[in-house]
Coordinates of C-alpha atoms and ligand atoms in Angstrom, one line a residue:
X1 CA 168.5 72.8 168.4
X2 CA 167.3 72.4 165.1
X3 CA 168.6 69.7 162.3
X4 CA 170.2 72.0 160.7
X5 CA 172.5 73.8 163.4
X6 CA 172.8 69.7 164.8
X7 CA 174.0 68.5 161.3
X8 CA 176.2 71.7 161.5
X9 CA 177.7 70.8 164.9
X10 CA 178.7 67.2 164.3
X11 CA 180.1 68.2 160.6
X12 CA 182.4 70.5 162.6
X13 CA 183.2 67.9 165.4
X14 CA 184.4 65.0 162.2
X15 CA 186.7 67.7 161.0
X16 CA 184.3 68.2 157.7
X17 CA 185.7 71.7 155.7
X18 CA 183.8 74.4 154.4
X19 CA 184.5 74.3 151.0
X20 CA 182.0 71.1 150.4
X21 CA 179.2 73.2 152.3
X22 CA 179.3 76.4 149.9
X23 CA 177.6 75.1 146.8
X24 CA 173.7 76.0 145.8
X25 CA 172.0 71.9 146.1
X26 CA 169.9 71.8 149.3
X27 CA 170.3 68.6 151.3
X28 CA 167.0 67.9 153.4
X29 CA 166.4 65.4 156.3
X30 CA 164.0 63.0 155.7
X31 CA 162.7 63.6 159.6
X32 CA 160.6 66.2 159.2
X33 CA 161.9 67.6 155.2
X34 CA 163.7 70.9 156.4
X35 CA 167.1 71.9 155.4
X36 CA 170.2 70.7 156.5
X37 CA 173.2 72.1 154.3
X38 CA 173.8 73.5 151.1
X39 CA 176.5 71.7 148.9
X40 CA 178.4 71.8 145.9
X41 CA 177.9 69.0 143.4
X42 CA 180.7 68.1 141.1
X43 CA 180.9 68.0 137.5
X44 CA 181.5 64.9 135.2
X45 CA 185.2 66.9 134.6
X46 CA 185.8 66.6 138.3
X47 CA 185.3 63.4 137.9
X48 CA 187.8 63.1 134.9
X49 CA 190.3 64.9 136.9
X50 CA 189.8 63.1 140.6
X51 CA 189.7 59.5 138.3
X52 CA 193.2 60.5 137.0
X53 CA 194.6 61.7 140.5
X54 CA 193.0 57.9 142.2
X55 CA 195.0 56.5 139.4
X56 CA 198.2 58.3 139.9
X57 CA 197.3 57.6 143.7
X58 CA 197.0 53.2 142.9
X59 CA 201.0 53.4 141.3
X60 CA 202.0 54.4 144.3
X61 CA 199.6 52.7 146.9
X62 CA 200.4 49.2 145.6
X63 CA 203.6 49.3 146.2
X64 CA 203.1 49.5 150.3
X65 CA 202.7 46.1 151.8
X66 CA 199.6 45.3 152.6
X67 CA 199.9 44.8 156.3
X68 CA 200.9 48.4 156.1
X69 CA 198.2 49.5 154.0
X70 CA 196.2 47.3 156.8
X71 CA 197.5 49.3 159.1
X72 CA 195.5 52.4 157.5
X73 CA 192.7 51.1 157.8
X74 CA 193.2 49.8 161.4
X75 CA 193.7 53.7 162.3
X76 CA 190.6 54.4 160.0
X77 CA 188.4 51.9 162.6
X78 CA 190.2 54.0 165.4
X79 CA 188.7 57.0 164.0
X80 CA 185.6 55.9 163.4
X81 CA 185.2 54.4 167.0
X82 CA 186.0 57.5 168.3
X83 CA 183.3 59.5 166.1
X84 CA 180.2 56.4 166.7
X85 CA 177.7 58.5 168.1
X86 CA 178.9 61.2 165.4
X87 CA 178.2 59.7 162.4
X88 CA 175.9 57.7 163.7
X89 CA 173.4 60.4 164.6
X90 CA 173.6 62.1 161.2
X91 CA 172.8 58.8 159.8
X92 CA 170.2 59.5 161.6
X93 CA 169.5 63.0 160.2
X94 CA 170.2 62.3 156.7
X95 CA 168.7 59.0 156.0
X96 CA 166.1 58.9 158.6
X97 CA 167.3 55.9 160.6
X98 CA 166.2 55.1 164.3
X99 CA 169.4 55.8 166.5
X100 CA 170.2 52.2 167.1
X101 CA 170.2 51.8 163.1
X102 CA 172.8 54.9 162.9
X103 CA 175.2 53.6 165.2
X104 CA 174.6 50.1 163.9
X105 CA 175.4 51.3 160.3
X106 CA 178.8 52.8 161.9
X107 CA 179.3 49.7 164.1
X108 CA 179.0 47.9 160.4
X109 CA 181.5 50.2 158.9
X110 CA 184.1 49.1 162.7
X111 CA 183.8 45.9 162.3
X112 CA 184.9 45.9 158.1
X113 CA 187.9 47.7 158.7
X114 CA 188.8 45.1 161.6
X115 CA 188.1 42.5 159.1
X116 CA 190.1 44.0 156.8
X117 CA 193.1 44.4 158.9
X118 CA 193.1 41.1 159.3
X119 CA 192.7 40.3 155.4
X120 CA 195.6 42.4 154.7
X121 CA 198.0 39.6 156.3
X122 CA 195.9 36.8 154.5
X123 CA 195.9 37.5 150.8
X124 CA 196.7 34.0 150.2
X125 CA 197.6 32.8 146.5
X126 CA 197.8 29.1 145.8
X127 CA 200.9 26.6 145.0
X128 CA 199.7 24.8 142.5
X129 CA 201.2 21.0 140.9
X130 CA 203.0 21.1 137.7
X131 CA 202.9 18.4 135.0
X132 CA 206.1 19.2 134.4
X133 CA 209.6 18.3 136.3
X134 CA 211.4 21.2 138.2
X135 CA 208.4 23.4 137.2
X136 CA 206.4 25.3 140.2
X137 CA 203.5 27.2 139.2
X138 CA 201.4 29.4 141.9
X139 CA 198.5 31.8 142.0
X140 CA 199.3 35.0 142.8
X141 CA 196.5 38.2 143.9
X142 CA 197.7 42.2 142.6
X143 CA 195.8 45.4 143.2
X144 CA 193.2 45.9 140.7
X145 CA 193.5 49.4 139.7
X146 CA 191.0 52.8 140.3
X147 CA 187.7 51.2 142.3
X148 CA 184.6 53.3 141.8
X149 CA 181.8 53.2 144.2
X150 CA 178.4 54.0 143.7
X151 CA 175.8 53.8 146.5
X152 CA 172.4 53.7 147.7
X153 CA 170.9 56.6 150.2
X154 CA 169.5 53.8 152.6
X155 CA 173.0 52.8 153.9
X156 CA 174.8 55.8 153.3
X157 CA 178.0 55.1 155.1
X158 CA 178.3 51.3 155.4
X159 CA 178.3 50.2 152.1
X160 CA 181.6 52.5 151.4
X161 CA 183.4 50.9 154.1
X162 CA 182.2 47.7 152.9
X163 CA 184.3 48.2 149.3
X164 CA 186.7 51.1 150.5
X165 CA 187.9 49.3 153.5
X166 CA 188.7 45.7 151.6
X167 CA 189.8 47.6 148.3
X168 CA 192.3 50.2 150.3
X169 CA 194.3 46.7 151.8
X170 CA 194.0 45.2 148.6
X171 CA 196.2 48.1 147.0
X172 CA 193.4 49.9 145.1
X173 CA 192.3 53.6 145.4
X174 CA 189.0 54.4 145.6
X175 CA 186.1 56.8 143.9
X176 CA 182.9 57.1 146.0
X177 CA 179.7 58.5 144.1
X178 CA 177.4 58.2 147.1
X179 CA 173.5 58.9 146.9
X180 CA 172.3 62.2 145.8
X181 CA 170.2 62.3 149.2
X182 CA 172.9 61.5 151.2
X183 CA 175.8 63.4 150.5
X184 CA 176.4 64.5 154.1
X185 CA 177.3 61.3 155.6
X186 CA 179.9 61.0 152.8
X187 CA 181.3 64.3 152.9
X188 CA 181.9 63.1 156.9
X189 CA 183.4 59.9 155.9
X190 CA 186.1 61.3 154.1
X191 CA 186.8 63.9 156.4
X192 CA 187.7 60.6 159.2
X193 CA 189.5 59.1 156.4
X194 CA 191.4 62.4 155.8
X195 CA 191.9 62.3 159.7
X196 CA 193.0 58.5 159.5
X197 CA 195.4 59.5 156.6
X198 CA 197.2 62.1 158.6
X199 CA 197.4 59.9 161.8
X200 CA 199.1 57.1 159.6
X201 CA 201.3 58.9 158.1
X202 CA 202.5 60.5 161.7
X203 CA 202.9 57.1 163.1
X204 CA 204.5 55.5 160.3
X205 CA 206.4 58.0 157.7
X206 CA 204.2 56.6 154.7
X207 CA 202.7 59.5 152.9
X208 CA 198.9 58.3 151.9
X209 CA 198.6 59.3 147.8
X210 CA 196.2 62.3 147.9
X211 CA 193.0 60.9 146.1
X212 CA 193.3 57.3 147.4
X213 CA 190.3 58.4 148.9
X214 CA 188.2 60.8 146.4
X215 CA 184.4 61.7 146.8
X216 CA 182.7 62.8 144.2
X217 CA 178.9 64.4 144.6
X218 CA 176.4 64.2 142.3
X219 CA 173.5 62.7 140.4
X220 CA 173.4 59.8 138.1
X221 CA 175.7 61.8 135.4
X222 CA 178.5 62.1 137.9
X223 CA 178.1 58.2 138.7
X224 CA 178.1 57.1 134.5
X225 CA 181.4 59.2 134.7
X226 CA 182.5 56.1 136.7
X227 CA 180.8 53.7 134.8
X228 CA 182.3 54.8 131.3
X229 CA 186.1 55.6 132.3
X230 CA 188.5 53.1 130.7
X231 CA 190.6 53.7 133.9
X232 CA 188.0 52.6 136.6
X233 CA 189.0 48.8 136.9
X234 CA 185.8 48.0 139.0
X235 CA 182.8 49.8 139.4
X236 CA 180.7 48.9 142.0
X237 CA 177.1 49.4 142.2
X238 CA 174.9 49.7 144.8
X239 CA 170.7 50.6 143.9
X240 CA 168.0 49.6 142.2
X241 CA 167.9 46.8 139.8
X242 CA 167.1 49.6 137.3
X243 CA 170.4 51.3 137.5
X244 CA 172.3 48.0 137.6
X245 CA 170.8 47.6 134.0
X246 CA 172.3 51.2 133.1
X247 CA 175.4 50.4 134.3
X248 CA 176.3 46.8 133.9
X249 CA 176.3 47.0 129.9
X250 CA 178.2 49.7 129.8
X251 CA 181.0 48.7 131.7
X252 CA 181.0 45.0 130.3
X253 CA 181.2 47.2 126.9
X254 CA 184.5 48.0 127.8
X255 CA 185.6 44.8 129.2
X256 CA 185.7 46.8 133.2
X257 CA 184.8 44.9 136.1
X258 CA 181.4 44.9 137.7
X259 CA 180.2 43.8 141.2
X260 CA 176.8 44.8 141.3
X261 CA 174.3 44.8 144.4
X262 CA 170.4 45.4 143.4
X263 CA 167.0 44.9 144.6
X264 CA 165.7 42.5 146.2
X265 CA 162.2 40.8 146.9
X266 CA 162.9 38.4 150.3
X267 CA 160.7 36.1 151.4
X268 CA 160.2 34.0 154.8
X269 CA 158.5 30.3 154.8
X270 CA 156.9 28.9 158.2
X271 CA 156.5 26.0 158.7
X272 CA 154.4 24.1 161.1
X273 CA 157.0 23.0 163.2
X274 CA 158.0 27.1 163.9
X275 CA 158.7 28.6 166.7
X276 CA 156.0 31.4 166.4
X277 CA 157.5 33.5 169.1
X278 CA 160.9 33.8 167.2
X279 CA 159.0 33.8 164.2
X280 CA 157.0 36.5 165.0
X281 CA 159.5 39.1 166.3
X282 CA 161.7 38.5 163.1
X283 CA 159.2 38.9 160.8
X284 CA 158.5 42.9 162.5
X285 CA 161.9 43.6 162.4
X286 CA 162.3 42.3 159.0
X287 CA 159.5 43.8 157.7
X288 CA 159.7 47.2 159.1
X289 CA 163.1 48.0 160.7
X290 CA 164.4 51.2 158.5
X291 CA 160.7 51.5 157.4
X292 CA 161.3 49.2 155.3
X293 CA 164.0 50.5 153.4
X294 CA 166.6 47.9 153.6
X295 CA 167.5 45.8 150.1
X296 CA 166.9 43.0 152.8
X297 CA 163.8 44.1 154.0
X298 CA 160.9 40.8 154.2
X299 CA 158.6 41.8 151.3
X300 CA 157.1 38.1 151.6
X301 CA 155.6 36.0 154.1
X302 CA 154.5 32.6 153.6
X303 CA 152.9 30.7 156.2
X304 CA 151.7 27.5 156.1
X305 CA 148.0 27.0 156.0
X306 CA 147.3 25.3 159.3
X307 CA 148.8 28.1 161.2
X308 CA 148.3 31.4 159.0
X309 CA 145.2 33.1 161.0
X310 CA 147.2 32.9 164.4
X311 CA 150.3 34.1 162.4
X312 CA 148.8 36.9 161.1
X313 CA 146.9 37.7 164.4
X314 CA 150.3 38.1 166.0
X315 CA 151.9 39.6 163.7
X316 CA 149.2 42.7 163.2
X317 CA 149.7 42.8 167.0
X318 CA 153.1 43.3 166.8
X319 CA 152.6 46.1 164.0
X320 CA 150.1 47.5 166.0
X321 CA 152.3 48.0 169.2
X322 CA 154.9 49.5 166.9
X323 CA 156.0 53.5 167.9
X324 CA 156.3 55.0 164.5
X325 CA 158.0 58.7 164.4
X326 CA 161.2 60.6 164.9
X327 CA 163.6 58.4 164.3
X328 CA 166.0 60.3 166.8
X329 CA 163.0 60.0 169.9
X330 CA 163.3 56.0 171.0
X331 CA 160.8 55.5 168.3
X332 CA 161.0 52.1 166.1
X333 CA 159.8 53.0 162.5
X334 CA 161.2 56.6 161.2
X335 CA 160.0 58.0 158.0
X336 CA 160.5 56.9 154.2
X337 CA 163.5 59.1 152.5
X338 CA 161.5 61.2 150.4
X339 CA 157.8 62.1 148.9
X340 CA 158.8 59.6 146.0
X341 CA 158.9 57.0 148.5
X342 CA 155.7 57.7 149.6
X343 CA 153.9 57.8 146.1
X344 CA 156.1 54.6 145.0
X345 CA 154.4 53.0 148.2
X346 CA 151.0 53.9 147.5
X347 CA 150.6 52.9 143.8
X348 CA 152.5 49.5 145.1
X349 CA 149.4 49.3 147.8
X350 CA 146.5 50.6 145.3
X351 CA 148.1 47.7 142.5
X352 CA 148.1 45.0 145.0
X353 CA 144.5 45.6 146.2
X354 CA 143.3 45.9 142.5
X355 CA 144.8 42.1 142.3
X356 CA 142.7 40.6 145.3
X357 CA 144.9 42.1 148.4
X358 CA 143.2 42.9 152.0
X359 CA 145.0 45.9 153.5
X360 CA 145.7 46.5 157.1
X361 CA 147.8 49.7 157.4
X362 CA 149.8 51.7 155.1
X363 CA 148.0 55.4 155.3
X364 CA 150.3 57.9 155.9
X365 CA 150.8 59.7 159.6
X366 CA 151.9 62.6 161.7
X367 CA 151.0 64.9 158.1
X368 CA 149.7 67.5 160.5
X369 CA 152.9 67.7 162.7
X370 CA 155.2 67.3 159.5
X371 CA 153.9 68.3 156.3
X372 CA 157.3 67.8 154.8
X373 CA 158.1 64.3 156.0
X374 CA 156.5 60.5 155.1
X375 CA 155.3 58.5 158.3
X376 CA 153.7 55.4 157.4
X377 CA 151.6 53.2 159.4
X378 CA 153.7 49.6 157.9
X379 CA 151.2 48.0 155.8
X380 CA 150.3 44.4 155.6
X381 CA 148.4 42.7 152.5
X382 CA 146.7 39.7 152.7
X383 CA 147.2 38.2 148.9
X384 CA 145.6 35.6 147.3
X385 CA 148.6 34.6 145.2
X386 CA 152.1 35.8 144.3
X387 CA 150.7 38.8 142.2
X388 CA 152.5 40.9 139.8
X389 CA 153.1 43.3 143.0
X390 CA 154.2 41.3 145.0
X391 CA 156.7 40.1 142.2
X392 CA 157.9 43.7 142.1
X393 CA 160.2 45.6 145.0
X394 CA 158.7 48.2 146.2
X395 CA 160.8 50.1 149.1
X396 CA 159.0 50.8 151.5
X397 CA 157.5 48.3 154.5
X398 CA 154.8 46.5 152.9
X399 CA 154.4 43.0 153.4
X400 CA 152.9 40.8 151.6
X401 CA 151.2 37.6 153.3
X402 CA 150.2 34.6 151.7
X403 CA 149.5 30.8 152.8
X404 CA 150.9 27.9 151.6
X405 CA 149.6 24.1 151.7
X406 CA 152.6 22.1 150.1
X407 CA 156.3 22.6 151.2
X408 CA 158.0 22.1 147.8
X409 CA 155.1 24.6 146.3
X410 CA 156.3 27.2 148.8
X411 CA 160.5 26.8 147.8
X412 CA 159.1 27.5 144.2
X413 CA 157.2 30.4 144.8
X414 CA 159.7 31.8 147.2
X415 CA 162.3 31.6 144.4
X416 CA 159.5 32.6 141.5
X417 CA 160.3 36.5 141.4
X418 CA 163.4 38.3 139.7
X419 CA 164.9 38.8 142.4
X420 CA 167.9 36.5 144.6
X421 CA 168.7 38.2 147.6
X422 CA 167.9 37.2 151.1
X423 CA 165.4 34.2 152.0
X424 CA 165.0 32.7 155.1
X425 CA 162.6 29.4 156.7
X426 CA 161.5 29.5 160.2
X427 CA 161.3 25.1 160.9
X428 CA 161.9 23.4 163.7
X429 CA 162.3 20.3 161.4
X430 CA 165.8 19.3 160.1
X431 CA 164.3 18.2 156.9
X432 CA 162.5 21.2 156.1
X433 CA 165.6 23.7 157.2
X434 CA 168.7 21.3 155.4
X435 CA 166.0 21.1 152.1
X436 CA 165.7 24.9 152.2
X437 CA 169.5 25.7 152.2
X438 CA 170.0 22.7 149.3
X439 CA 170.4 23.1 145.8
X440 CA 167.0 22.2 145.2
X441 CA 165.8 25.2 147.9
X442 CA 166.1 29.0 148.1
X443 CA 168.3 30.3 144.8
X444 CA 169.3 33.6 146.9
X445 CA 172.9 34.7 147.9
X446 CA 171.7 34.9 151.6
X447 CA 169.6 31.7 153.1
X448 CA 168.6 31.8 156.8
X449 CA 167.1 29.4 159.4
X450 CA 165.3 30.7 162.1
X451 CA 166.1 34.3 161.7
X452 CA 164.9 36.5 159.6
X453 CA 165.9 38.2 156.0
X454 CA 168.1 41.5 157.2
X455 CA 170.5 42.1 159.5
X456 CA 173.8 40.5 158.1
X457 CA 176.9 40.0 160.1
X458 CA 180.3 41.3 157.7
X459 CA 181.7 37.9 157.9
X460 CA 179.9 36.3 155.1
X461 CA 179.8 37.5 151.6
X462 CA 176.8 39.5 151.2
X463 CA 175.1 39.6 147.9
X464 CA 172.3 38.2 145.8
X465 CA 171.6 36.1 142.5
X466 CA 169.2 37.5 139.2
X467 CA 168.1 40.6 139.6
X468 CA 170.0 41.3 142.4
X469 CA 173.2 41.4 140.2
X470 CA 175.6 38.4 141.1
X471 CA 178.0 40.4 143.1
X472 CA 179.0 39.7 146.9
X473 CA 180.6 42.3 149.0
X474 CA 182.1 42.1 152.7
X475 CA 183.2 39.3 154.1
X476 CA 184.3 35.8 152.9
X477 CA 186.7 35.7 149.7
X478 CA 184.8 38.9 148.6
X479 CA 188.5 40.4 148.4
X480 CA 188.8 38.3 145.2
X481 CA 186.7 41.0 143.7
X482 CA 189.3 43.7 144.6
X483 CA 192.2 42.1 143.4
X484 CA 193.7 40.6 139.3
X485 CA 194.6 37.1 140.1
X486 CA 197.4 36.0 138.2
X487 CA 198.9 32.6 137.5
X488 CA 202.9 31.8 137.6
X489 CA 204.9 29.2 135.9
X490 CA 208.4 29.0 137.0
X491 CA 211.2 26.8 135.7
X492 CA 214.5 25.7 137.9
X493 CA 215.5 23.1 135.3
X494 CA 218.1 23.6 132.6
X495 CA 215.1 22.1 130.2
X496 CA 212.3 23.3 128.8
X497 CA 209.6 20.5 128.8
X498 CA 206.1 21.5 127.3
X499 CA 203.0 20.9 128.6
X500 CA 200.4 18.0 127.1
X501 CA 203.8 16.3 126.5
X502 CA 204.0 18.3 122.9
X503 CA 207.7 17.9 121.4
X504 CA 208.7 21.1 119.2
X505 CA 212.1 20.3 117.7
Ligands
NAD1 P1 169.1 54.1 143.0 O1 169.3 53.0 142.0 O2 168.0 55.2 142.7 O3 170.4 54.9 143.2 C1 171.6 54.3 143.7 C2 172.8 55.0 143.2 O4 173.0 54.9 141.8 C3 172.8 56.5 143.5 O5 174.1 56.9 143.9 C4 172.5 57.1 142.1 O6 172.9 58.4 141.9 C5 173.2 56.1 141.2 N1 172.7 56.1 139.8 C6 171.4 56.0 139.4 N2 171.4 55.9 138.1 C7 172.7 55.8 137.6 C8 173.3 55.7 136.4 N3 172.6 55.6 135.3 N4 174.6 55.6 136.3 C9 175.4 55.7 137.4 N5 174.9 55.8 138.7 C10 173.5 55.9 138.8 O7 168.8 53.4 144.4 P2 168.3 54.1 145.8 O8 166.9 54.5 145.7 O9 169.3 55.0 146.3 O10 168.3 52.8 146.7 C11 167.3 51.8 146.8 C12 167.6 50.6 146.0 O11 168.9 50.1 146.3 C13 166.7 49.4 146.3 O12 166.4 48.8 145.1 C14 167.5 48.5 147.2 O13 167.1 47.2 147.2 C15 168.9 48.7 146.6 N6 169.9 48.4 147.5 C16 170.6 47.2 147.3 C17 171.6 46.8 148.2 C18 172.3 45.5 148.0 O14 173.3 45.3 148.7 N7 171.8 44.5 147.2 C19 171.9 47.6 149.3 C20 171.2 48.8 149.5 C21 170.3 49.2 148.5

């Protein structure tokens, strides 16, 4: 069967309607670049009128306790268990992913709305001292308001749970503006919402708002429609660290909220004291699991001097051993999303050997079997030093090896590029490993010991510092972002005592 009448198949099979598969944009798999679906963008007055139904949809939505707003999203995990291998395989066809990415993507999107069941019981506020006698005062959390969504095409379905399913429990309604090259994953997503929505309101008599769930497709205009609307409360951004610079001003322009997840550059440090088998195998799936595309892909590698030729031996090994083709045929490296991809990976590869780099790898393969698709061989770069390339994200799987003499030289090249997202120290010494997660060791939101830079569990809050934008998503307090904290002062005394002991009569 071809992609095309696949893609068709399991749109039908999540319940997905017509009406988003009759417009004139052509939607094209990454696999081998044929045609999957035509559909029908929106307009930035669609996204006027869905931001004022989400709104209308919030009134109403906040009101409903959380634990039964929880209980939406329980049913929405229900759903999406049911529809795994679904989804999962046009995660597959749309973005390119090997099937155990696909369904690990969906298991992602599983285990958030379990979390987030569980959140919507635990919204604790705080009781807080007063100063003042027979005065209580508290901290209290309300839904935010209208929470936009903008995401990336390389995890087109996980990073919507990630804010939709903690935002929904929070008492928020929510606008998605996925990727441009992934607008069939999302269109399948809110088809098993839709399907979640009915079975809730079956089971509990709660009508769900129509457009607490609203997706809106389209390019970078229909996303600033987000950005610029006094009645989004937080946008959230997901891309490059050039769009993050688009958007971020302009909604700080307006006083709006901003949780912003960008680019990264990670880096891993061995040590001496490593375990090079662990080492070894982290470092190939870091480097090229998703091809590469991951904002936690390794970028850099920094081994210590005294074992960097029989690092580097092993770890062209492993490259070399590495099946690289259709994604959906057991193989381990699919292809990059687009021709862009490919072109942005070659001038990154040309640039770094202009500044001293010895390639291994990186040519492109299977051209003749697919003209229309981008197989790479993953490339490898032997540097001389942290380069302006090497400073720069490129996504796509190049990494970038270089050797290291000094320990407290290597935490301050790890943390010398723009970037602050994922880091991680392969030691077998307690000193080395404690140093690296201390204040004085890797500035990034995610720091790992003995195991490598991607791969993140929901449970922690997932984000990055600089470049990367600040914001932290998922697990942890991450709800905090969701929600206006307020702070109460209440009075059961028959005075009225100021605070700092100031008398006013
Ligand atoms: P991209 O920046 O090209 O696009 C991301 C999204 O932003 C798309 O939906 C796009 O339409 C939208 N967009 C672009 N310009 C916009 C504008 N001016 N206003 C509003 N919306 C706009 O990114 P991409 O190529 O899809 O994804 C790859 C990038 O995303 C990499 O840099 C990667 O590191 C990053 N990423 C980061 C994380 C993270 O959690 N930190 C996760 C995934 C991807």
């Amino acid at each position: 069967m071809s992609l095309a009448n696949q893609t068709q198949a399991l749109l039908a099979k999540m319940g997905v309607s017509d009406a988003y598969l009759n417009g004139d944009y052509a939607v094209h798999s990454p696999i081998d670049g044929s045609e999957l679906a035509k559909v029908a963008l929106h307009s930035t007055d669609d996204a006027h009128t869905a931001i004022a139904q989400s709104k209308a949809a919030f009134i109403t939505w906040r009101t409903i306790p959380a634990p039964k707003r929880g209980e939406l999203v329980r049913i929405l995990g229900e759903v999406l268990r049911e529809h795994k291998d679904d989804l999962g395989a046009l995660v597959s066809i749309e973005a390119g992913k090997i099937t155990a990415e696909g369904l690990g993507e969906v298991q992602e999107m599983i285990d958030i709305c379990d979390f987030a069941v569980g959140l919507s019981r635990q919204l604790y506020g705080l009781t807080i001292a007063s100063e003042r006698p027979s005065h209580h005062m508290r901290e209290t959390w309300h839904p935010l308001g209208v929470v936009g969504v903008i995401s990336a095409f390389n995890f087109p379905v996980a990073v919507w749970s990630w804010n939709a399913a903690l935002a929904w429990v929070c008492g928020n309604s929510v606008v998605w503006k996925p990727s441009e090259k992934t607008p069939l994953t999302a269109i399948a997503c809110q088809a098993l919402f839709e399907k979640a929505a009915t079975k809730f309101t079956q089971s509990t008599g709660i009508t769900v708002p129509q457009g607490l769930s609203a997706l809106l497709l389209g390019k970078a205009d229909v996303g600033n429609a987000l950005v610029e609307s006094h009645d989004v409360a937080l946008v959230s951004a997901t891309g490059s660290t050039r769009m993050g610079r688009l958007v971020a001003p302009k909604v700080a322009e307006r006083f709006g909220k901003c949780l912003l997840e960008l680019g990264g550059n990670n880096a891993m440090i061995v040590t001496p004291s490593a375990d090079l088998e662990l080492a070894v195998r982290a470092i190939l799936f870091s480097a090229v699991g998703t091809a590469g595309q991951r904002c936690t892909t390794l970028r850099r590698l920094f081994v210590h001097d005294s074992i960097k030729d029989v690092v580097l031996e092993r770890v062209k090994k492993s490259y070399a051993s590495v099946s690289i083709g259709n994604p959906m045929q057991g193989n381990l490296v699919g292809p990059l999303i687009d021709k862009d991809g490919f072109d942005a990976m070659q001038i990154a590869i040309s640039r770094a050997v202009a500044e001293g780099g010895v390639l291994t790898g990186g040519e492109r393969v299977l051209a003749d079997t697919h003209p229309d698709a981008y197989y790479v061989k993953p490339a490898i770069i032997e540097m001389p030093s942290q380069t302006d390339a090497v400073k720069t994200e490129t996504f796509a799987p190049i990494l970038y090896v270089m050797s290291y003499s000094d320990f407290d030289e290597v935490i301050a090249l790890q943390n010398d590029v723009p970037q602050g997202l994922s880091s991680c120290i392969f030691s077998d010494s307690v000193k080395e490993a404690e140093y690296f997660l201390s204040a004085s060791g890797s500035d990034c939101g995610i720091a790992n010991v003995n195991i490598g830079t991607s791969g993140a569990e929901i449970g922690g809050a997932f984000g990055g510092e600089k470049e990367t934008g600040g914001g932290r998503e998922s697990g942890s307090d991450a709800w905090k972002n969701y929600m206006r904290r307020q702070t109460n002062t209440v009075n059961y005394s028959s005075e009225l005592p100021l605070a700092q002991g100031i008398v006013f009569d």
